[in-house]
PDB file of C-alpha atoms in Angstrom:
ATOM      1  CA  LEU N   1     104.271  95.167 104.153  1.00  0.00           C
ATOM      2  CA  MET N   2     100.757  97.030 103.402  1.00  0.00           C
ATOM      3  CA  ARG N   3     100.688  98.558 100.299  1.00  0.00           C
ATOM      4  CA  ASP N   4      97.189 100.000  98.567  1.00  0.00           C
ATOM      5  CA  GLU N   5      95.176  97.730 101.214  1.00  0.00           C
ATOM      6  CA  ASN N   6      97.358  94.644  99.821  1.00  0.00           C
ATOM      7  CA  ILE N   7      99.411  92.738 102.386  1.00  0.00           C
ATOM      8  CA  TYR N   8     103.129  91.526 101.332  1.00  0.00           C
ATOM      9  CA  PHE N   9     105.186  89.303 103.534  1.00  0.00           C
ATOM     10  CA  GLY N  10     108.738  90.804 103.146  1.00  0.00           C
ATOM     11  CA  GLN N  11     111.459  88.241 102.164  1.00  0.00           C
ATOM     12  CA  VAL N  12     115.110  88.404 102.166  1.00  0.00           C
ATOM     13  CA  ASN N  13     116.700  90.374  99.300  1.00  0.00           C
ATOM     14  CA  ARG N  14     113.356  91.396  97.934  1.00  0.00           C
ATOM     15  CA  LEU N  15     112.246  95.113  97.056  1.00  0.00           C
ATOM     16  CA  PHE N  16     108.569  96.078  97.550  1.00  0.00           C
ATOM     17  CA  PRO N  17     108.341  99.047  95.532  1.00  0.00           C
ATOM     18  CA  VAL N  18     105.525 101.990  96.609  1.00  0.00           C
ATOM     19  CA  PRO N  19     104.714 104.621  93.799  1.00  0.00           C
ATOM     20  CA  SER N  20     104.800 108.177  94.836  1.00  0.00           C
ATOM     21  CA  GLY N  21     101.719 109.100  96.806  1.00  0.00           C
ATOM     22  CA  ASN N  22     100.468 105.436  97.612  1.00  0.00           C
ATOM     23  CA  VAL N  23      99.588 104.416 101.062  1.00  0.00           C
ATOM     24  CA  HIS N  24     101.871 101.942 102.688  1.00  0.00           C
ATOM     25  CA  GLY N  25     103.282 100.525 106.030  1.00  0.00           C
ATOM     26  CA  ILE N  26     103.945  97.956 108.155  1.00  0.00           C
ATOM     27  CA  ALA N  27     100.879  95.220 108.178  1.00  0.00           C
ATOM     28  CA  TYR N  28     102.292  93.045 111.327  1.00  0.00           C
ATOM     29  CA  PRO N  29     104.863  94.539 113.096  1.00  0.00           C
ATOM     30  CA  GLN N  30     107.474  91.536 113.890  1.00  0.00           C
ATOM     31  CA  PRO N  31     110.009  92.083 116.614  1.00  0.00           C
ATOM     32  CA  GLY N  32     113.714  91.200 115.171  1.00  0.00           C
ATOM     33  CA  ALA N  33     112.533  91.849 111.926  1.00  0.00           C
ATOM     34  CA  ARG N  34     114.547  94.361 109.879  1.00  0.00           C
ATOM     35  CA  PHE N  35     114.577  96.034 106.511  1.00  0.00           C
ATOM     36  CA  ASP N  36     115.940  99.127 104.589  1.00  0.00           C
ATOM     37  CA  VAL N  37     113.962 101.892 103.511  1.00  0.00           C
ATOM     38  CA  ILE N  38     115.123 103.737 100.527  1.00  0.00           C
ATOM     39  CA  ALA N  39     113.274 106.970  99.561  1.00  0.00           C
ATOM     40  CA  ILE N  40     113.929 108.162  96.201  1.00  0.00           C
ATOM     41  CA  ASP N  41     113.005 111.867  95.493  1.00  0.00           C
ATOM     42  CA  LYS N  42     110.391 111.990  92.714  1.00  0.00           C
ATOM     43  CA  ALA N  43     112.259 114.575  90.501  1.00  0.00           C
ATOM     44  CA  PHE N  44     115.695 112.811  91.030  1.00  0.00           C
ATOM     45  CA  PHE N  45     114.166 109.517  90.348  1.00  0.00           C
ATOM     46  CA  GLU N  46     112.345 110.810  87.108  1.00  0.00           C
ATOM     47  CA  GLU N  47     115.744 112.245  85.749  1.00  0.00           C
ATOM     48  CA  VAL N  48     117.443 109.133  86.148  1.00  0.00           C
ATOM     49  CA  LYS N  49     114.460 107.119  84.109  1.00  0.00           C
ATOM     50  CA  ARG N  50     114.973 110.185  81.556  1.00  0.00           C
ATOM     51  CA  GLN N  51     118.787 109.361  81.301  1.00  0.00           C
ATOM     52  CA  LYS N  52     118.131 105.661  81.115  1.00  0.00           C
ATOM     53  CA  ASN N  53     115.775 106.600  78.124  1.00  0.00           C
ATOM     54  CA  CYS N  54     112.534 104.900  79.890  1.00  0.00           C
ATOM     55  CA  PRO N  55     110.924 107.878  81.229  1.00  0.00           C
ATOM     56  CA  ARG N  56     107.526 106.540  81.213  1.00  0.00           C
ATOM     57  CA  PHE N  57     108.364 103.016  82.816  1.00  0.00           C
ATOM     58  CA  GLU N  58     106.454 102.733  86.293  1.00  0.00           C
ATOM     59  CA  ILE N  59     107.911 100.352  88.898  1.00  0.00           C
ATOM     60  CA  ASN N  60     105.165  98.129  90.395  1.00  0.00           C
ATOM     61  CA  GLU N  61     106.218  94.759  90.835  1.00  0.00           C
ATOM     62  CA  VAL N  62     107.970  93.262  93.750  1.00  0.00           C
ATOM     63  CA  PHE N  63     111.469  91.997  92.575  1.00  0.00           C
ATOM     64  CA  SER N  64     114.745  90.645  93.721  1.00  0.00           C
ATOM     65  CA  CYS N  65     117.794  92.574  94.680  1.00  0.00           C
ATOM     66  CA  ASN N  66     121.271  91.485  93.458  1.00  0.00           C
ATOM     67  CA  GLU N  67     124.865  91.567  95.094  1.00  0.00           C
ATOM     68  CA  VAL N  68     125.655  94.825  93.495  1.00  0.00           C
ATOM     69  CA  LEU N  69     122.597  96.748  94.685  1.00  0.00           C
ATOM     70  CA  ARG N  70     123.165  95.163  98.125  1.00  0.00           C
ATOM     71  CA  ASN N  71     126.809  96.571  97.862  1.00  0.00           C
ATOM     72  CA  TYR N  72     125.734 100.063  96.823  1.00  0.00           C
ATOM     73  CA  ILE N  73     123.464 100.196  99.598  1.00  0.00           C
ATOM     74  CA  LYS N  74     126.046  98.900 102.254  1.00  0.00           C
ATOM     75  CA  TYR N  75     128.529 101.585 100.911  1.00  0.00           C
ATOM     76  CA  TYR N  76     126.033 104.417 100.800  1.00  0.00           C
ATOM     77  CA  LYS N  77     124.704 103.538 104.562  1.00  0.00           C
ATOM     78  CA  ASP N  78     128.444 103.243 105.504  1.00  0.00           C
ATOM     79  CA  GLU N  79     129.146 106.843 103.991  1.00  0.00           C
ATOM     80  CA  CYS N  80     125.952 108.339 105.827  1.00  0.00           C
ATOM     81  CA  LYS N  81     127.049 107.152 109.413  1.00  0.00           C
ATOM     82  CA  LYS N  82     130.527 108.863 108.789  1.00  0.00           C
ATOM     83  CA  PRO N  83     130.511 112.546 110.866  1.00  0.00           C
ATOM     84  CA  THR N  84     132.070 114.061 108.077  1.00  0.00           C
ATOM     85  CA  ARG N  85     130.642 112.421 104.844  1.00  0.00           C
ATOM     86  CA  ASP N  86     131.512 113.342 101.330  1.00  0.00           C
ATOM     87  CA  GLU N  87     128.290 114.389  99.536  1.00  0.00           C
ATOM     88  CA  LYS N  88     129.410 115.374  96.173  1.00  0.00           C
ATOM     89  CA  TYR N  89     131.951 112.637  95.612  1.00  0.00           C
ATOM     90  CA  LYS N  90     130.696 109.384  97.304  1.00  0.00           C
ATOM     91  CA  VAL N  91     127.078 109.972  98.563  1.00  0.00           C
ATOM     92  CA  GLU N  92     125.334 111.457  95.761  1.00  0.00           C
ATOM     93  CA  PRO N  93     127.148 109.104  93.220  1.00  0.00           C
ATOM     94  CA  LEU N  94     125.955 106.150  95.237  1.00  0.00           C
ATOM     95  CA  ALA N  95     122.578 107.345  95.202  1.00  0.00           C
ATOM     96  CA  LEU N  96     122.590 107.837  91.417  1.00  0.00           C
ATOM     97  CA  LEU N  97     124.013 104.066  91.142  1.00  0.00           C
ATOM     98  CA  ILE N  98     121.432 102.764  93.580  1.00  0.00           C
ATOM     99  CA  THR N  99     118.535 104.337  91.642  1.00  0.00           C
ATOM    100  CA  ALA N 100     119.717 103.244  88.084  1.00  0.00           C
ATOM    101  CA  GLU N 101     120.282  99.612  89.486  1.00  0.00           C
ATOM    102  CA  ILE N 102     117.023  99.688  90.942  1.00  0.00           C
ATOM    103  CA  ILE N 103     115.580 100.714  87.649  1.00  0.00           C
ATOM    104  CA  ASP N 104     117.487  98.235  85.879  1.00  0.00           C
ATOM    105  CA  LEU N 105     116.467  95.146  88.068  1.00  0.00           C
ATOM    106  CA  ALA N 106     112.651  96.428  87.876  1.00  0.00           C
ATOM    107  CA  ARG N 107     112.804  96.172  84.083  1.00  0.00           C
ATOM    108  CA  ASP N 108     114.761  93.167  83.635  1.00  0.00           C
ATOM    109  CA  THR N 109     111.821  91.658  86.072  1.00  0.00           C
ATOM    110  CA  MET N 110     109.104  93.165  84.018  1.00  0.00           C
ATOM    111  CA  ARG N 111     110.542  91.862  80.776  1.00  0.00           C
ATOM    112  CA  THR N 112     110.515  88.348  81.900  1.00  0.00           C
ATOM    113  CA  LYS N 113     106.863  88.425  82.661  1.00  0.00           C
ATOM    114  CA  ASP N 114     104.194  87.701  80.161  1.00  0.00           C
ATOM    115  CA  ALA N 115     102.792  91.329  79.380  1.00  0.00           C
ATOM    116  CA  ARG N 116      99.211  89.777  78.775  1.00  0.00           C
ATOM    117  CA  ASN N 117      99.142  88.292  82.631  1.00  0.00           C
ATOM    118  CA  SER N 118     100.510  91.305  84.485  1.00  0.00           C
ATOM    119  CA  THR N 119      97.348  93.182  84.205  1.00  0.00           C
ATOM    120  CA  VAL N 120      94.201  91.117  84.477  1.00  0.00           C
ATOM    121  CA  TYR N 121      95.564  88.279  86.433  1.00  0.00           C
ATOM    122  CA  GLN N 122      97.643  90.273  88.779  1.00  0.00           C
ATOM    123  CA  GLN N 123      94.211  92.088  89.787  1.00  0.00           C
ATOM    124  CA  GLY N 124      92.695  88.806  90.375  1.00  0.00           C
ATOM    125  CA  LEU N 125      95.334  87.438  92.416  1.00  0.00           C
ATOM    126  CA  ARG N 126      95.602  90.707  94.743  1.00  0.00           C
ATOM    127  CA  SER N 127      91.916  90.384  94.806  1.00  0.00           C
ATOM    128  CA  VAL N 128      92.633  86.570  96.390  1.00  0.00           C
ATOM    129  CA  ALA N 129      95.164  87.896  98.672  1.00  0.00           C
ATOM    130  CA  ALA N 130      92.897  90.795 100.089  1.00  0.00           C
ATOM    131  CA  TYR N 131      90.114  88.132 100.893  1.00  0.00           C
ATOM    132  CA  ILE N 132      92.510  85.653 102.502  1.00  0.00           C
ATOM    133  CA  ASN N 133      93.381  88.721 104.828  1.00  0.00           C
ATOM    134  CA  GLU N 134      89.965  89.355 105.445  1.00  0.00           C
ATOM    135  CA  HIS N 135      88.690  85.723 105.849  1.00  0.00           C
ATOM    136  CA  PHE N 136      91.923  84.032 106.998  1.00  0.00           C
ATOM    137  CA  MET N 137      89.924  82.298 109.920  1.00  0.00           C
ATOM    138  CA  ASP N 138      87.548  80.573 107.485  1.00  0.00           C
ATOM    139  CA  ASP N 139      88.268  77.426 105.648  1.00  0.00           C
ATOM    140  CA  LEU N 140      89.951  78.568 102.537  1.00  0.00           C
ATOM    141  CA  SER N 141      89.814  75.995  99.628  1.00  0.00           C
ATOM    142  CA  ILE N 142      92.115  76.465  96.497  1.00  0.00           C
ATOM    143  CA  GLU N 143      88.791  75.988  94.520  1.00  0.00           C
ATOM    144  CA  THR N 144      87.485  78.853  96.255  1.00  0.00           C
ATOM    145  CA  LEU N 145      90.278  81.431  96.117  1.00  0.00           C
ATOM    146  CA  SER N 146      90.710  80.141  92.152  1.00  0.00           C
ATOM    147  CA  ALA N 147      87.228  81.126  91.548  1.00  0.00           C
ATOM    148  CA  ILE N 148      87.709  84.631  93.043  1.00  0.00           C
ATOM    149  CA  ALA N 149      90.842  85.364  90.843  1.00  0.00           C
ATOM    150  CA  GLY N 150      88.673  83.711  87.855  1.00  0.00           C
ATOM    151  CA  LEU N 151      91.587  80.877  87.003  1.00  0.00           C
ATOM    152  CA  SER N 152      91.707  77.214  87.133  1.00  0.00           C
ATOM    153  CA  PRO N 153      93.121  75.854  90.426  1.00  0.00           C
ATOM    154  CA  SER N 154      96.398  74.435  88.686  1.00  0.00           C
ATOM    155  CA  TYR N 155      96.934  77.674  87.237  1.00  0.00           C
ATOM    156  CA  PHE N 156      96.251  79.986  90.093  1.00  0.00           C
ATOM    157  CA  THR N 157      98.489  78.308  92.177  1.00  0.00           C
ATOM    158  CA  ARG N 158     101.282  78.623  89.969  1.00  0.00           C
ATOM    159  CA  THR N 159     100.455  82.232  89.475  1.00  0.00           C
ATOM    160  CA  PHE N 160     100.106  83.007  92.846  1.00  0.00           C
ATOM    161  CA  ARG N 161     103.336  81.321  93.718  1.00  0.00           C
ATOM    162  CA  LYS N 162     105.016  83.571  91.078  1.00  0.00           C
ATOM    163  CA  MET N 163     103.536  86.617  92.493  1.00  0.00           C
ATOM    164  CA  TYR N 164     104.063  86.161  96.143  1.00  0.00           C
ATOM    165  CA  ASP N 165     106.980  83.813  95.975  1.00  0.00           C
ATOM    166  CA  CYS N 166     104.869  81.299  97.986  1.00  0.00           C
ATOM    167  CA  SER N 167     102.061  78.729  97.293  1.00  0.00           C
ATOM    168  CA  PRO N 168      98.879  79.953  98.560  1.00  0.00           C
ATOM    169  CA  SER N 169      98.416  77.538 101.504  1.00  0.00           C
ATOM    170  CA  VAL N 170     101.817  79.047 102.857  1.00  0.00           C
ATOM    171  CA  TYR N 171     100.414  82.662 102.249  1.00  0.00           C
ATOM    172  CA  ILE N 172      97.454  81.950 104.147  1.00  0.00           C
ATOM    173  CA  ALA N 173      99.474  80.103 107.118  1.00  0.00           C
ATOM    174  CA  MET N 174     101.893  83.306 107.262  1.00  0.00           C
ATOM    175  CA  VAL N 175      98.688  85.548 107.758  1.00  0.00           C
ATOM    176  CA  ARG N 176      97.066  83.404 110.388  1.00  0.00           C
ATOM    177  CA  ILE N 177     100.358  83.174 112.362  1.00  0.00           C
ATOM    178  CA  SER N 178     100.834  87.031 112.217  1.00  0.00           C
ATOM    179  CA  ASN N 179      97.391  87.685 113.539  1.00  0.00           C
ATOM    180  CA  ALA N 180      97.721  84.926 115.903  1.00  0.00           C
ATOM    181  CA  LYS N 181     101.053  86.770 117.076  1.00  0.00           C
ATOM    182  CA  MET N 182      99.093  89.986 117.345  1.00  0.00           C
ATOM    183  CA  MET N 183      96.383  88.711 119.449  1.00  0.00           C
ATOM    184  CA  LEU N 184      98.834  87.015 121.616  1.00  0.00           C
ATOM    185  CA  GLU N 185     100.287  90.463 122.388  1.00  0.00           C
ATOM    186  CA  ASP N 186      97.151  92.596 122.513  1.00  0.00           C
ATOM    187  CA  THR N 187      94.634  90.438 124.226  1.00  0.00           C
ATOM    188  CA  LEU N 188      94.263  88.130 127.426  1.00  0.00           C
ATOM    189  CA  LEU N 189      92.492  85.448 125.127  1.00  0.00           C
ATOM    190  CA  PRO N 190      93.524  82.051 125.709  1.00  0.00           C
ATOM    191  CA  VAL N 191      95.592  80.260 123.294  1.00  0.00           C
ATOM    192  CA  LYS N 192      92.923  77.716 122.344  1.00  0.00           C
ATOM    193  CA  GLU N 193      90.506  80.396 121.253  1.00  0.00           C
ATOM    194  CA  ILE N 194      93.183  82.521 119.399  1.00  0.00           C
ATOM    195  CA  ALA N 195      94.200  79.359 117.613  1.00  0.00           C
ATOM    196  CA  GLU N 196      90.376  78.944 116.810  1.00  0.00           C
ATOM    197  CA  LYS N 197      90.090  82.544 115.851  1.00  0.00           C
ATOM    198  CA  CYS N 198      92.823  82.467 113.390  1.00  0.00           C
ATOM    199  CA  GLY N 199      91.684  79.233 111.593  1.00  0.00           C
TER     200      GLY N 199
END
């Protein structure tokens, strides 16, 4: 997935929020990959936040879905598939429950993170992810990447794993494989040359 020129690899039961007006899309289309897009009206979202006494709260972090939210989404989708759906007593209340649960999950995630690290260090890690996406074909060492983030190699590895749910080397491999798949589909280059171009 792509958001604000950053690449995120979708994972099962993870939510990737996109604040209103931010550029986003699919970075590397994958046949067979499936995900749900939940679009929440801004005014509706702001009203739910107001009701939950958190009007200034912004959701920017990737966070985990729980079973409660998965069930609400399933019931919502089932209700919307019906030829005559009950907007007032089923669809609207489920939309409210989904929105409220998303806010609660995001707030819980934000509370568990160190506020000091959630701004400067995340910006450095996003710079590293952008660098990897541009230089995936190069030899990328932990030392080089940690220097870009302005962190020690060991701390960089730990914080990168927390933010992206994988080690830097796994992230690099995913970017390389995604680019190789695109080249295999879109070019007539030999496999060996594609492998070399993808690092």
